[in-house]
Amino acid sequence: MEVYMKKDKTLESVFSDSFVKVVFRRGLPSDEKQNPLSKKKLAELFGSDPSMHKASDYLFPEKINSYFRKYFVAFETTVFKPLSYPWSDGDTNSSQWRIIPNDKVTQLEKLYKQHKAMFEKAVDSFCSNYDWHIENAKKKLGEAFDINNYDDVETFRAKFKMSIQFGAFESVSFSNDARIQLSAEQRQMIENQVASNFKETHNMIAKEQMDRLTEALDNVLIAMDKEGNKGSFFKRAVFDNLKTRVENAQSINDKLLNSKKLSGVISQVTATLTKVSNGIESLKGKDDLAVENRESMKEEITSAKKSLNDSIFGGLMGGDNE
């Protein structure tokens, strides 16, 4: 994907004007403890060196890490990642930080508070019965139980963490700050890295959008091929998903990518989706007209895929900023 900025716009200013950095932090108490006695017994059983075994016990039958991690996964997969985009901290490094458009920050904060409230409620419920959970663990662990492996409830509760943190972008021209006590060579090295981060992030986001659009277009092609075969019928969701991907691509193209070629692909697919919204039932069934309509749809989607691929390779070869 080509890097094409509006006149007098740098990547740094585009990112700084439209995005903010954000990171999702999370933490849980350890739910396992190394058991030297288990290692010793394993060694005796197999006639081996105890150092060759890694033996640990779950502290609670509920396996709390697995249980509470589901709250993190739910927030990350349904809110955090869908609303944000990847951020690069180096050519080969995938950062924990991501970026979010300014106009999505309020939505993120609202949904985060809802998910955190559910997480806190579950933690409070577990901690309110902390003594019972320990007694239950004692029954399950038998002789392997050791009360010294368990924190007091306040210390245990404090290890549950869920938060989001916002951050500012580093400036390529930070060396103008007289407080920075570095040599000119060191300043230039850091500035080059910061500039590289902006460019790498731009390319990562472009690739992500291309991959998502390609996947959605492929799903439509698969649906058209399967329709009516062996009782298989496509659902409207396949087009709804494509519509969502197109809207997301349009949004990030307006805010960051500014690609004329991608804009052309979006217009092409949008026109096709408009036809679908006016008569999706015409694509269903085995009659000649339905088959003809599906073939026409496949041609349009295939053409859009070709334009998408051309925009990728054409951009890599020289851009579309003319």
CSV table of N, CA and C in Angstrom, one decimal, residues 149-278:
chain,number,residue,atom,x,y,z
A,149,ASN,N,1.2,-21.1,50.8
A,149,ASN,CA,1.1,-20.7,49.4
A,149,ASN,C,0.1,-19.7,49.1
A,150,TYR,N,-0.7,-19.4,50.1
A,150,TYR,CA,-1.9,-18.5,49.9
A,150,TYR,C,-1.7,-17.1,50.6
A,151,ASP,N,-1.9,-16.1,49.8
A,151,ASP,CA,-1.8,-14.7,50.3
A,151,ASP,C,-3.1,-14.4,51.2
A,152,ASP,N,-3.0,-13.4,52.0
A,152,ASP,CA,-4.2,-12.9,52.7
A,152,ASP,C,-5.1,-12.3,51.6
A,153,VAL,N,-6.3,-12.2,51.9
A,153,VAL,CA,-7.3,-11.8,50.8
A,153,VAL,C,-7.1,-10.4,50.2
A,154,GLU,N,-6.6,-9.5,51.0
A,154,GLU,CA,-6.3,-8.1,50.5
A,154,GLU,C,-5.2,-8.2,49.5
A,155,THR,N,-4.1,-8.9,49.8
A,155,THR,CA,-3.0,-9.0,48.9
A,155,THR,C,-3.4,-9.7,47.6
A,156,PHE,N,-4.2,-10.8,47.8
A,156,PHE,CA,-4.7,-11.6,46.7
A,156,PHE,C,-5.5,-10.7,45.8
A,157,ARG,N,-6.4,-9.9,46.4
A,157,ARG,CA,-7.3,-9.1,45.6
A,157,ARG,C,-6.6,-8.0,44.8
A,158,ALA,N,-5.5,-7.5,45.4
A,158,ALA,CA,-4.8,-6.4,44.7
A,158,ALA,C,-4.1,-6.9,43.4
A,159,LYS,N,-3.9,-8.2,43.2
A,159,LYS,CA,-3.2,-8.7,42.1
A,159,LYS,C,-4.1,-8.8,40.8
A,160,PHE,N,-5.4,-8.6,41.0
A,160,PHE,CA,-6.3,-8.5,39.9
A,160,PHE,C,-6.3,-7.1,39.3
A,161,LYS,N,-5.9,-7.0,38.0
A,161,LYS,CA,-5.7,-5.7,37.4
A,161,LYS,C,-6.3,-5.7,36.0
A,162,MET,N,-7.0,-4.6,35.7
A,162,MET,CA,-7.6,-4.4,34.4
A,162,MET,C,-7.7,-2.9,34.1
A,163,SER,N,-7.0,-2.4,33.1
A,163,SER,CA,-7.0,-1.0,32.9
A,163,SER,C,-6.6,-0.7,31.4
A,164,ILE,N,-7.0,0.5,31.0
A,164,ILE,CA,-6.5,1.0,29.7
A,164,ILE,C,-5.7,2.3,30.0
A,165,GLN,N,-4.7,2.6,29.2
A,165,GLN,CA,-3.8,3.7,29.4
A,165,GLN,C,-3.6,4.4,28.1
A,166,PHE,N,-3.7,5.7,28.1
A,166,PHE,CA,-3.5,6.5,26.9
A,166,PHE,C,-2.2,7.1,26.9
A,167,GLY,N,-1.6,7.3,25.7
A,167,GLY,CA,-0.3,7.9,25.6
A,167,GLY,C,-0.1,8.8,24.4
A,168,ALA,N,0.8,9.7,24.4
A,168,ALA,CA,1.1,10.6,23.3
A,168,ALA,C,2.1,10.0,22.3
A,169,PHE,N,2.1,10.5,21.1
A,169,PHE,CA,3.1,10.1,20.1
A,169,PHE,C,4.4,10.8,20.3
A,170,GLU,N,5.5,10.1,20.2
A,170,GLU,CA,6.8,10.8,20.2
A,170,GLU,C,6.9,11.6,18.9
A,171,SER,N,7.6,12.7,19.1
A,171,SER,CA,7.8,13.7,18.0
A,171,SER,C,9.1,13.4,17.2
A,172,VAL,N,9.0,13.4,15.9
A,172,VAL,CA,10.3,13.2,15.1
A,172,VAL,C,11.2,14.4,15.4
A,173,SER,N,10.7,15.6,15.7
A,173,SER,CA,11.5,16.7,15.9
A,173,SER,C,11.8,17.0,17.4
A,174,PHE,N,11.8,16.0,18.2
A,174,PHE,CA,12.0,16.2,19.6
A,174,PHE,C,13.3,16.8,20.0
A,175,SER,N,14.3,16.7,19.1
A,175,SER,CA,15.7,17.1,19.4
A,175,SER,C,15.7,18.7,19.5
A,176,ASN,N,14.6,19.3,19.1
A,176,ASN,CA,14.6,20.8,19.3
A,176,ASN,C,14.5,21.2,20.7
A,177,ASP,N,14.1,20.2,21.5
A,177,ASP,CA,14.0,20.4,23.0
A,177,ASP,C,15.4,20.5,23.6
A,178,ALA,N,15.7,21.7,24.1
A,178,ALA,CA,17.1,21.9,24.7
A,178,ALA,C,17.4,21.0,25.9
A,179,ARG,N,16.3,20.4,26.5
A,179,ARG,CA,16.6,19.6,27.7
A,179,ARG,C,17.1,18.2,27.3
A,180,ILE,N,17.1,17.9,26.0
A,180,ILE,CA,17.6,16.6,25.6
A,180,ILE,C,19.1,16.6,25.5
A,181,GLN,N,19.8,16.0,26.4
A,181,GLN,CA,21.3,16.0,26.4
A,181,GLN,C,21.9,14.8,25.6
A,182,LEU,N,21.8,14.9,24.3
A,182,LEU,CA,22.4,13.8,23.5
A,182,LEU,C,23.2,14.4,22.4
A,183,SER,N,24.1,13.7,21.8
A,183,SER,CA,24.9,14.1,20.7
A,183,SER,C,24.0,14.2,19.4
A,184,ALA,N,24.4,15.0,18.4
A,184,ALA,CA,23.7,15.1,17.2
A,184,ALA,C,23.4,13.8,16.5
A,185,GLU,N,24.4,12.9,16.6
A,185,GLU,CA,24.3,11.6,16.0
A,185,GLU,C,23.2,10.7,16.7
A,186,GLN,N,23.2,10.8,18.1
A,186,GLN,CA,22.2,10.1,18.8
A,186,GLN,C,20.8,10.6,18.6
A,187,ARG,N,20.7,11.9,18.5
A,187,ARG,CA,19.4,12.5,18.3
A,187,ARG,C,18.9,12.1,16.9
A,188,GLN,N,19.7,12.1,15.9
A,188,GLN,CA,19.3,11.7,14.6
A,188,GLN,C,18.9,10.2,14.5
A,189,MET,N,19.6,9.4,15.3
A,189,MET,CA,19.3,8.0,15.3
A,189,MET,C,17.9,7.7,15.9
A,190,ILE,N,17.6,8.5,17.0
A,190,ILE,CA,16.3,8.3,17.6
A,190,ILE,C,15.2,8.9,16.8
A,191,GLU,N,15.5,10.0,16.1
A,191,GLU,CA,14.5,10.6,15.3
A,191,GLU,C,14.1,9.7,14.1
A,192,ASN,N,15.2,9.1,13.5
A,192,ASN,CA,15.0,8.1,12.4
A,192,ASN,C,14.1,7.0,12.9
A,193,GLN,N,14.3,6.5,14.1
A,193,GLN,CA,13.5,5.4,14.6
A,193,GLN,C,12.0,5.8,14.8
A,194,VAL,N,11.8,7.0,15.3
A,194,VAL,CA,10.5,7.5,15.5
A,194,VAL,C,9.8,7.6,14.2
A,195,ALA,N,10.5,8.2,13.2
A,195,ALA,CA,9.9,8.3,11.8
A,195,ALA,C,9.6,7.0,11.2
A,196,SER,N,10.5,6.0,11.5
A,196,SER,CA,10.2,4.6,11.0
A,196,SER,C,9.0,4.0,11.7
A,197,ASN,N,8.8,4.3,12.9
A,197,ASN,CA,7.6,3.8,13.6
A,197,ASN,C,6.3,4.2,13.0
A,198,PHE,N,6.3,5.5,12.6
A,198,PHE,CA,5.1,6.1,11.9
A,198,PHE,C,4.9,5.4,10.6
A,199,LYS,N,5.9,5.2,9.8
A,199,LYS,CA,5.8,4.6,8.5
A,199,LYS,C,5.4,3.1,8.6
A,200,GLU,N,6.0,2.4,9.6
A,200,GLU,CA,5.8,1.0,9.8
A,200,GLU,C,4.3,0.8,10.2
A,201,THR,N,3.9,1.7,11.1
A,201,THR,CA,2.5,1.5,11.6
A,201,THR,C,1.5,1.8,10.4
A,202,HIS,N,1.8,2.8,9.6
A,202,HIS,CA,1.0,3.1,8.4
A,202,HIS,C,0.9,1.8,7.5
A,203,ASN,N,2.0,1.2,7.3
A,203,ASN,CA,2.0,0.0,6.4
A,203,ASN,C,1.3,-1.2,7.1
A,204,MET,N,1.5,-1.4,8.4
A,204,MET,CA,0.8,-2.4,9.1
A,204,MET,C,-0.7,-2.3,9.0
A,205,ILE,N,-1.2,-1.0,9.2
A,205,ILE,CA,-2.7,-0.8,9.1
A,205,ILE,C,-3.2,-1.0,7.7
A,206,ALA,N,-2.4,-0.5,6.7
A,206,ALA,CA,-2.8,-0.7,5.3
A,206,ALA,C,-2.9,-2.2,5.0
A,207,LYS,N,-1.9,-3.0,5.4
A,207,LYS,CA,-2.0,-4.4,5.2
A,207,LYS,C,-3.2,-5.1,5.9
A,208,GLU,N,-3.4,-4.7,7.1
A,208,GLU,CA,-4.5,-5.2,7.9
A,208,GLU,C,-5.9,-5.0,7.1
A,209,GLN,N,-6.0,-3.8,6.6
A,209,GLN,CA,-7.3,-3.5,5.9
A,209,GLN,C,-7.4,-4.3,4.6
A,210,MET,N,-6.3,-4.4,3.9
A,210,MET,CA,-6.3,-5.2,2.7
A,210,MET,C,-6.7,-6.7,3.0
A,211,ASP,N,-6.1,-7.2,4.0
A,211,ASP,CA,-6.4,-8.6,4.4
A,211,ASP,C,-7.8,-8.8,4.8
A,212,ARG,N,-8.4,-7.8,5.5
A,212,ARG,CA,-9.7,-8.0,6.0
A,212,ARG,C,-10.7,-7.8,4.8
A,213,LEU,N,-10.4,-6.9,3.9
A,213,LEU,CA,-11.3,-6.8,2.7
A,213,LEU,C,-11.2,-8.0,1.9
A,214,THR,N,-10.0,-8.5,1.6
A,214,THR,CA,-9.9,-9.7,0.8
A,214,THR,C,-10.6,-10.9,1.4
A,215,GLU,N,-10.5,-11.1,2.7
A,215,GLU,CA,-11.2,-12.2,3.4
A,215,GLU,C,-12.7,-12.0,3.2
A,216,ALA,N,-13.2,-10.8,3.4
A,216,ALA,CA,-14.7,-10.6,3.2
A,216,ALA,C,-15.2,-10.8,1.8
A,217,LEU,N,-14.4,-10.4,0.8
A,217,LEU,CA,-14.7,-10.6,-0.6
A,217,LEU,C,-14.7,-12.1,-0.9
A,218,ASP,N,-13.7,-12.8,-0.4
A,218,ASP,CA,-13.6,-14.3,-0.6
A,218,ASP,C,-14.8,-15.0,0.0
A,219,ASN,N,-15.2,-14.5,1.2
A,219,ASN,CA,-16.4,-15.2,1.8
A,219,ASN,C,-17.6,-15.0,0.9
A,220,VAL,N,-17.8,-13.9,0.3
A,220,VAL,CA,-18.9,-13.7,-0.6
A,220,VAL,C,-18.8,-14.7,-1.8
A,221,LEU,N,-17.6,-14.8,-2.4
A,221,LEU,CA,-17.4,-15.8,-3.5
A,221,LEU,C,-17.8,-17.2,-3.1
A,222,ILE,N,-17.3,-17.6,-1.9
A,222,ILE,CA,-17.6,-18.9,-1.4
A,222,ILE,C,-19.1,-19.1,-1.2
A,223,ALA,N,-19.8,-18.1,-0.7
A,223,ALA,CA,-21.2,-18.2,-0.5
A,223,ALA,C,-21.9,-18.4,-1.8
A,224,MET,N,-21.5,-17.6,-2.8
A,224,MET,CA,-22.2,-17.7,-4.1
A,224,MET,C,-22.0,-19.1,-4.7
A,225,ASP,N,-20.8,-19.7,-4.5
A,225,ASP,CA,-20.5,-21.1,-5.1
A,225,ASP,C,-21.3,-22.1,-4.3
A,226,LYS,N,-21.5,-21.9,-3.0
A,226,LYS,CA,-22.2,-23.0,-2.2
A,226,LYS,C,-23.7,-22.9,-2.3
A,227,GLU,N,-24.3,-21.8,-2.7
A,227,GLU,CA,-25.7,-21.6,-2.6
A,227,GLU,C,-26.4,-22.7,-3.4
A,228,GLY,N,-27.3,-23.4,-2.6
A,228,GLY,CA,-28.2,-24.4,-3.2
A,228,GLY,C,-27.5,-25.7,-3.3
A,229,ASN,N,-26.2,-25.8,-3.1
A,229,ASN,CA,-25.5,-27.1,-3.3
A,229,ASN,C,-25.6,-27.9,-2.0
A,230,LYS,N,-26.2,-29.1,-2.1
A,230,LYS,CA,-26.3,-30.0,-1.0
A,230,LYS,C,-27.0,-29.4,0.2
A,231,GLY,N,-28.1,-28.6,-0.1
A,231,GLY,CA,-28.9,-27.9,0.9
A,231,GLY,C,-28.2,-26.8,1.6
A,232,SER,N,-27.1,-26.3,1.1
A,232,SER,CA,-26.4,-25.2,1.7
A,232,SER,C,-26.9,-23.8,1.1
A,233,PHE,N,-27.2,-22.9,2.0
A,233,PHE,CA,-27.7,-21.6,1.6
A,233,PHE,C,-27.0,-20.5,2.4
A,234,PHE,N,-26.6,-19.5,1.7
A,234,PHE,CA,-25.8,-18.4,2.3
A,234,PHE,C,-26.8,-17.5,3.1
A,235,LYS,N,-26.2,-16.8,4.1
A,235,LYS,CA,-26.9,-15.9,5.0
A,235,LYS,C,-26.6,-14.5,4.6
A,236,ARG,N,-27.5,-13.6,5.0
A,236,ARG,CA,-27.2,-12.2,4.7
A,236,ARG,C,-26.0,-11.7,5.4
A,237,ALA,N,-25.6,-12.4,6.5
A,237,ALA,CA,-24.5,-11.9,7.3
A,237,ALA,C,-23.2,-11.8,6.5
A,238,VAL,N,-23.1,-12.6,5.4
A,238,VAL,CA,-21.8,-12.6,4.6
A,238,VAL,C,-21.7,-11.2,3.9
A,239,PHE,N,-22.8,-10.6,3.6
A,239,PHE,CA,-22.8,-9.3,3.0
A,239,PHE,C,-22.7,-8.2,4.0
A,240,ASP,N,-23.4,-8.5,5.2
A,240,ASP,CA,-23.3,-7.5,6.3
A,240,ASP,C,-21.8,-7.4,6.8
A,241,ASN,N,-21.1,-8.5,6.8
A,241,ASN,CA,-19.7,-8.5,7.2
A,241,ASN,C,-18.9,-7.7,6.2
A,242,LEU,N,-19.1,-7.9,4.9
A,242,LEU,CA,-18.4,-7.1,3.9
A,242,LEU,C,-18.7,-5.6,4.0
A,243,LYS,N,-19.9,-5.3,4.3
A,243,LYS,CA,-20.3,-3.9,4.4
A,243,LYS,C,-19.6,-3.3,5.6
A,244,THR,N,-19.5,-4.0,6.7
A,244,THR,CA,-18.7,-3.5,7.9
A,244,THR,C,-17.2,-3.3,7.5
A,245,ARG,N,-16.6,-4.2,6.8
A,245,ARG,CA,-15.2,-4.1,6.5
A,245,ARG,C,-15.0,-2.9,5.6
A,246,VAL,N,-15.9,-2.7,4.6
A,246,VAL,CA,-15.8,-1.6,3.7
A,246,VAL,C,-15.9,-0.3,4.5
A,247,GLU,N,-16.9,-0.2,5.4
A,247,GLU,CA,-17.0,1.0,6.2
A,247,GLU,C,-15.8,1.3,7.0
A,248,ASN,N,-15.2,0.3,7.6
A,248,ASN,CA,-14.0,0.4,8.4
A,248,ASN,C,-12.8,0.9,7.5
A,249,ALA,N,-12.7,0.3,6.3
A,249,ALA,CA,-11.7,0.7,5.4
A,249,ALA,C,-11.8,2.2,4.9
A,250,GLN,N,-13.1,2.6,4.7
A,250,GLN,CA,-13.4,4.0,4.3
A,250,GLN,C,-12.9,4.9,5.4
A,251,SER,N,-13.3,4.5,6.7
A,251,SER,CA,-12.9,5.4,7.8
A,251,SER,C,-11.4,5.6,8.0
A,252,ILE,N,-10.7,4.5,7.9
A,252,ILE,CA,-9.2,4.6,8.1
A,252,ILE,C,-8.6,5.2,6.9
A,253,ASN,N,-9.2,5.1,5.7
A,253,ASN,CA,-8.6,5.7,4.5
A,253,ASN,C,-8.8,7.2,4.6
A,254,ASP,N,-9.9,7.6,5.1
A,254,ASP,CA,-10.1,9.1,5.3
A,254,ASP,C,-9.2,9.7,6.4
A,255,LYS,N,-8.9,8.9,7.4
A,255,LYS,CA,-8.2,9.5,8.5
A,255,LYS,C,-6.7,9.3,8.3
A,256,LEU,N,-6.2,8.3,7.6
A,256,LEU,CA,-4.8,8.0,7.6
A,256,LEU,C,-4.2,7.7,6.2
A,257,LEU,N,-4.8,6.7,5.5
A,257,LEU,CA,-4.2,6.1,4.3
A,257,LEU,C,-4.2,7.0,3.1
A,258,ASN,N,-5.4,7.7,3.0
A,258,ASN,CA,-5.6,8.7,1.9
A,258,ASN,C,-5.2,8.1,0.5
A,259,SER,N,-5.6,6.9,0.3
A,259,SER,CA,-5.3,6.2,-1.0
A,259,SER,C,-6.4,6.3,-2.0
A,260,LYS,N,-6.1,6.9,-3.1
A,260,LYS,CA,-7.1,7.0,-4.2
A,260,LYS,C,-7.5,5.7,-4.7
A,261,LYS,N,-6.5,4.8,-4.8
A,261,LYS,CA,-6.8,3.4,-5.3
A,261,LYS,C,-7.8,2.7,-4.4
A,262,LEU,N,-7.5,2.7,-3.1
A,262,LEU,CA,-8.3,2.1,-2.2
A,262,LEU,C,-9.7,2.7,-2.2
A,263,SER,N,-9.8,4.0,-2.3
A,263,SER,CA,-11.1,4.7,-2.4
A,263,SER,C,-11.9,4.2,-3.6
A,264,GLY,N,-11.2,3.9,-4.7
A,264,GLY,CA,-11.9,3.4,-5.9
A,264,GLY,C,-12.4,2.0,-5.6
A,265,VAL,N,-11.7,1.2,-4.9
A,265,VAL,CA,-12.1,-0.2,-4.6
A,265,VAL,C,-13.4,-0.1,-3.7
A,266,ILE,N,-13.3,0.8,-2.7
A,266,ILE,CA,-14.4,1.0,-1.8
A,266,ILE,C,-15.7,1.4,-2.5
A,267,SER,N,-15.6,2.3,-3.5
A,267,SER,CA,-16.7,2.8,-4.2
A,267,SER,C,-17.3,1.6,-5.1
A,268,GLN,N,-16.4,0.8,-5.6
A,268,GLN,CA,-16.8,-0.3,-6.5
A,268,GLN,C,-17.6,-1.3,-5.6
A,269,VAL,N,-17.1,-1.7,-4.5
A,269,VAL,CA,-17.8,-2.7,-3.6
A,269,VAL,C,-19.1,-2.1,-3.0
A,270,THR,N,-19.1,-0.8,-2.7
A,270,THR,CA,-20.3,-0.2,-2.2
A,270,THR,C,-21.4,-0.2,-3.2
A,271,ALA,N,-21.1,0.0,-4.5
A,271,ALA,CA,-22.1,0.0,-5.5
A,271,ALA,C,-22.7,-1.4,-5.6
A,272,THR,N,-21.8,-2.5,-5.5
A,272,THR,CA,-22.3,-3.8,-5.5
A,272,THR,C,-23.2,-4.1,-4.3
A,273,LEU,N,-22.8,-3.7,-3.2
A,273,LEU,CA,-23.6,-3.9,-2.0
A,273,LEU,C,-24.9,-3.2,-2.0
A,274,THR,N,-25.0,-2.1,-2.7
A,274,THR,CA,-26.3,-1.4,-2.9
A,274,THR,C,-27.2,-2.2,-3.7
A,275,LYS,N,-26.7,-2.9,-4.7
A,275,LYS,CA,-27.6,-3.9,-5.5
A,275,LYS,C,-28.1,-5.0,-4.6
A,276,VAL,N,-27.2,-5.5,-3.7
A,276,VAL,CA,-27.6,-6.6,-2.9
A,276,VAL,C,-28.7,-6.2,-1.9
A,277,SER,N,-28.6,-5.0,-1.3
A,277,SER,CA,-29.5,-4.5,-0.4
A,277,SER,C,-30.9,-4.4,-1.0
A,278,ASN,N,-31.0,-4.2,-2.3
A,278,ASN,CA,-32.3,-4.0,-3.0
A,278,ASN,C,-32.9,-5.3,-3.4
